[in-house]
Short mmCIF file of C-alpha atoms in Angstrom, two decimals:
data_model
loop_
_atom_site.label_atom_id
_atom_site.label_comp_id
_atom_site.label_asym_id
_atom_site.label_seq_id
_atom_site.Cartn_x
_atom_site.Cartn_y
_atom_site.Cartn_z
CA THR F 26 102.36 88.75 166.85
CA ASP F 27 98.72 89.18 165.78
CA TYR F 28 97.09 92.27 164.77
CA ARG F 29 93.97 94.09 164.82
CA LEU F 30 91.66 97.06 163.61
CA TYR F 31 92.22 99.67 166.82
CA GLU F 32 93.87 102.75 165.05
CA TYR F 33 93.46 107.10 165.07
CA CYS F 34 92.94 108.06 162.55
CA MET F 35 94.73 111.60 161.64
CA MET F 36 91.59 112.78 164.44
CA GLY F 37 88.18 111.74 166.40
CA GLY F 38 89.89 109.62 168.80
CA PRO F 39 90.65 105.72 167.78
CA ILE F 40 88.63 103.36 165.78
CA HIS F 41 87.68 99.76 166.94
CA THR F 42 86.11 97.30 165.32
CA THR F 43 85.10 94.02 166.41
CA TYR F 44 83.32 91.25 165.24
CA ASN F 45 80.56 89.48 167.65
CA GLY F 46 81.97 91.55 171.05
CA ASN F 47 85.48 90.13 170.39
CA ASP F 48 88.63 92.18 168.66
CA VAL F 49 89.42 90.69 165.06
CA LEU F 50 92.94 89.28 165.33
CA SER F 51 96.25 88.49 161.84
CA PRO F 52 98.76 87.28 161.77
CA SER F 53 99.28 89.61 159.09
CA LEU F 54 98.15 92.38 157.11
CA THR F 55 96.68 90.68 154.84
CA TRP F 56 93.32 89.79 156.42
CA SER F 57 92.89 87.25 154.12
CA SER F 58 89.85 84.76 156.10
CA SER F 59 86.35 86.00 155.56
CA THR F 60 85.46 87.59 158.80
CA GLU F 61 88.95 89.31 158.47
CA ARG F 62 88.30 90.63 155.34
CA LEU F 63 84.58 92.04 156.63
CA ALA F 64 86.05 93.57 159.51
CA ALA F 65 88.81 95.02 157.03
CA SER F 66 86.78 96.63 154.79
CA ALA F 67 84.18 98.49 157.77
CA HIS F 68 87.50 99.57 159.15
CA TRP F 69 88.88 100.95 156.59
CA ALA F 70 85.24 103.02 155.93
CA ALA F 71 84.70 104.63 158.93
CA GLU F 72 88.77 105.68 158.37
CA LYS F 73 88.12 106.81 155.71
CA THR F 74 84.76 108.65 156.45
CA VAL F 75 85.78 110.15 160.66
CA ASP F 76 89.52 111.78 157.65
CA PHE F 77 87.56 113.02 155.39
CA PHE F 78 85.39 114.50 157.76
CA TYR F 79 88.16 116.86 159.81
CA GLN F 80 89.92 117.04 156.39
CA ALA F 81 86.91 118.55 154.12
CA LEU F 82 84.44 120.44 157.35
CA GLY F 83 87.37 120.67 160.16
CA ARG F 84 84.87 117.51 162.48
CA ASP F 85 87.52 116.45 165.19
CA GLY F 86 84.99 113.14 165.40
CA TYR F 87 81.58 112.09 165.51
CA ASN F 88 81.25 114.03 168.80
CA GLY F 89 83.28 117.32 167.59
CA SER F 90 85.73 116.16 170.09
CA GLY F 91 87.96 112.87 169.27
CA GLY F 92 85.34 110.62 170.67
CA PRO F 93 86.36 106.50 169.96
CA LEU F 94 83.82 105.18 167.40
CA SER F 95 83.46 101.28 167.73
CA ILE F 96 82.17 98.94 165.05
CA GLY F 97 80.76 96.08 165.65
CA LEU F 98 79.65 93.36 163.26
CA THR F 99 77.32 90.78 163.75
CA SER F 100 76.47 87.36 163.00
CA ASN F 101 72.95 87.72 164.88
CA PRO F 102 70.55 87.47 162.21
CA ALA F 103 68.23 89.27 164.18
CA TYR F 104 70.35 92.41 162.64
CA ALA F 105 69.92 91.10 158.80
CA GLY F 106 70.90 93.48 156.94
CA ALA F 107 70.80 96.26 159.31
CA ALA F 108 73.28 99.27 160.10
CA LEU F 109 72.36 100.76 162.58
CA TYR F 110 74.51 103.82 164.92
CA ALA F 111 73.99 103.48 168.27
CA PRO F 112 76.02 106.11 170.63
CA SER F 113 79.54 105.71 170.20
CA ASN F 114 78.57 102.49 168.15
CA ILE F 115 77.95 101.47 164.78
CA VAL F 116 75.87 98.38 163.93
CA ILE F 117 76.31 95.92 160.82
CA GLY F 118 74.77 93.11 160.61
CA PRO F 119 75.25 89.63 158.56
CA ALA F 120 73.86 89.89 154.78
CA PRO F 121 70.24 89.61 153.91
CA PRO F 122 68.32 86.83 152.24
CA GLY F 123 70.45 86.93 149.09
CA ALA F 124 72.70 88.98 149.29
CA SER F 125 76.01 89.67 148.74
CA GLY F 126 77.65 91.08 152.24
CA PRO F 127 76.83 92.79 155.06
CA TYR F 128 76.54 96.31 154.39
CA VAL F 129 80.22 97.39 154.75
CA SER F 130 80.84 100.47 152.55
CA LEU F 131 82.35 103.76 152.11
CA ASP F 132 77.63 104.67 151.66
CA VAL F 133 76.32 103.22 154.78
CA MET F 134 79.17 103.35 156.94
CA GLY F 135 79.45 107.06 155.83
CA HIS F 136 75.12 107.35 156.66
CA GLU F 137 75.70 105.66 159.83
CA PHE F 138 78.52 108.33 160.88
CA THR F 139 76.35 110.90 159.68
CA HIS F 140 73.83 110.45 162.00
CA ALA F 141 76.23 109.63 164.58
CA ILE F 142 77.74 113.48 164.07
CA ILE F 143 73.58 114.79 163.89
CA GLY F 144 72.92 113.28 167.13
CA ASN F 145 75.79 114.83 169.24
CA GLY F 146 74.63 117.98 167.92
CA LEU F 147 71.57 118.64 166.25
CA ALA F 148 68.36 118.19 167.49
CA TYR F 149 66.78 114.55 167.61
CA TRP F 150 63.56 113.80 166.71
CA GLU F 151 61.59 110.78 166.38
CA SER F 152 59.15 108.91 163.37
CA PRO F 153 57.89 105.87 163.90
CA ALA F 154 58.91 105.08 160.47
CA PRO F 155 62.47 105.33 159.33
CA SER F 156 61.27 106.65 155.90
CA THR F 157 58.68 109.59 157.48
CA ASN F 158 61.90 109.90 159.61
CA PRO F 159 63.17 113.31 158.92
CA LEU F 160 66.17 112.44 161.02
CA VAL F 161 66.73 109.37 158.40
CA THR F 162 66.62 111.49 154.94
CA PHE F 163 68.48 114.20 156.47
CA SER F 164 72.20 111.65 157.27
CA ALA F 165 70.69 110.03 153.67
CA LEU F 166 71.07 113.53 151.57
CA TRP F 167 73.76 114.54 154.09
CA TRP F 168 76.52 111.71 153.04
CA ARG F 169 74.85 111.99 149.57
CA HIS F 170 76.65 115.55 149.45
CA THR F 171 79.54 114.43 151.34
CA GLN F 172 80.04 111.17 149.45
CA SER F 173 79.93 113.53 146.21
CA LEU F 174 83.30 115.23 147.43
CA LEU F 175 84.71 112.41 147.89
CA LEU F 176 84.17 110.36 144.91
CA GLY F 177 83.68 112.97 142.56
CA THR F 178 80.72 111.49 141.51
CA ILE F 179 77.44 111.40 143.03
CA THR F 180 74.50 108.33 142.15
CA TRP F 181 70.82 107.90 143.58
CA GLU F 182 71.07 104.18 144.20
CA ARG F 183 67.65 103.70 145.85
CA THR F 184 64.32 106.72 147.02
CA PHE F 185 63.13 107.74 150.69
CA GLY F 186 59.07 108.09 150.87
#
């Protein structure tokens, strides 16, 4: 029997993680190949994020009613260095040139999940450039605050503007 990355969190509906649109399967719970480790890391970060938003803020999933969340990892070079939210999906691209790996950290997952929450309950508006988009800035700041509560510390690794 193979294991796949699909589970229910405390609340928030199921999280399902795929790589290039396919289930990531492992014959054991060790997740030893590079693809398995990448997918398991993304899945873990999504699970921790969903659980935190429920425990700390009472939020039942990104849409407030336990909707399913799909984490899609892709090797498509067009998405190199990208992490984005599209309705009910968080998409993570391959590592950009010179990076050690794709962006599957708790920080990135929390940021994209915050976009999902905002897009499912707060007013959304577009701006031509990410650095001037109020939604991007708000998501970053909101997640940084949440991360400080979760980890007991806060670090500012980048600037916006």
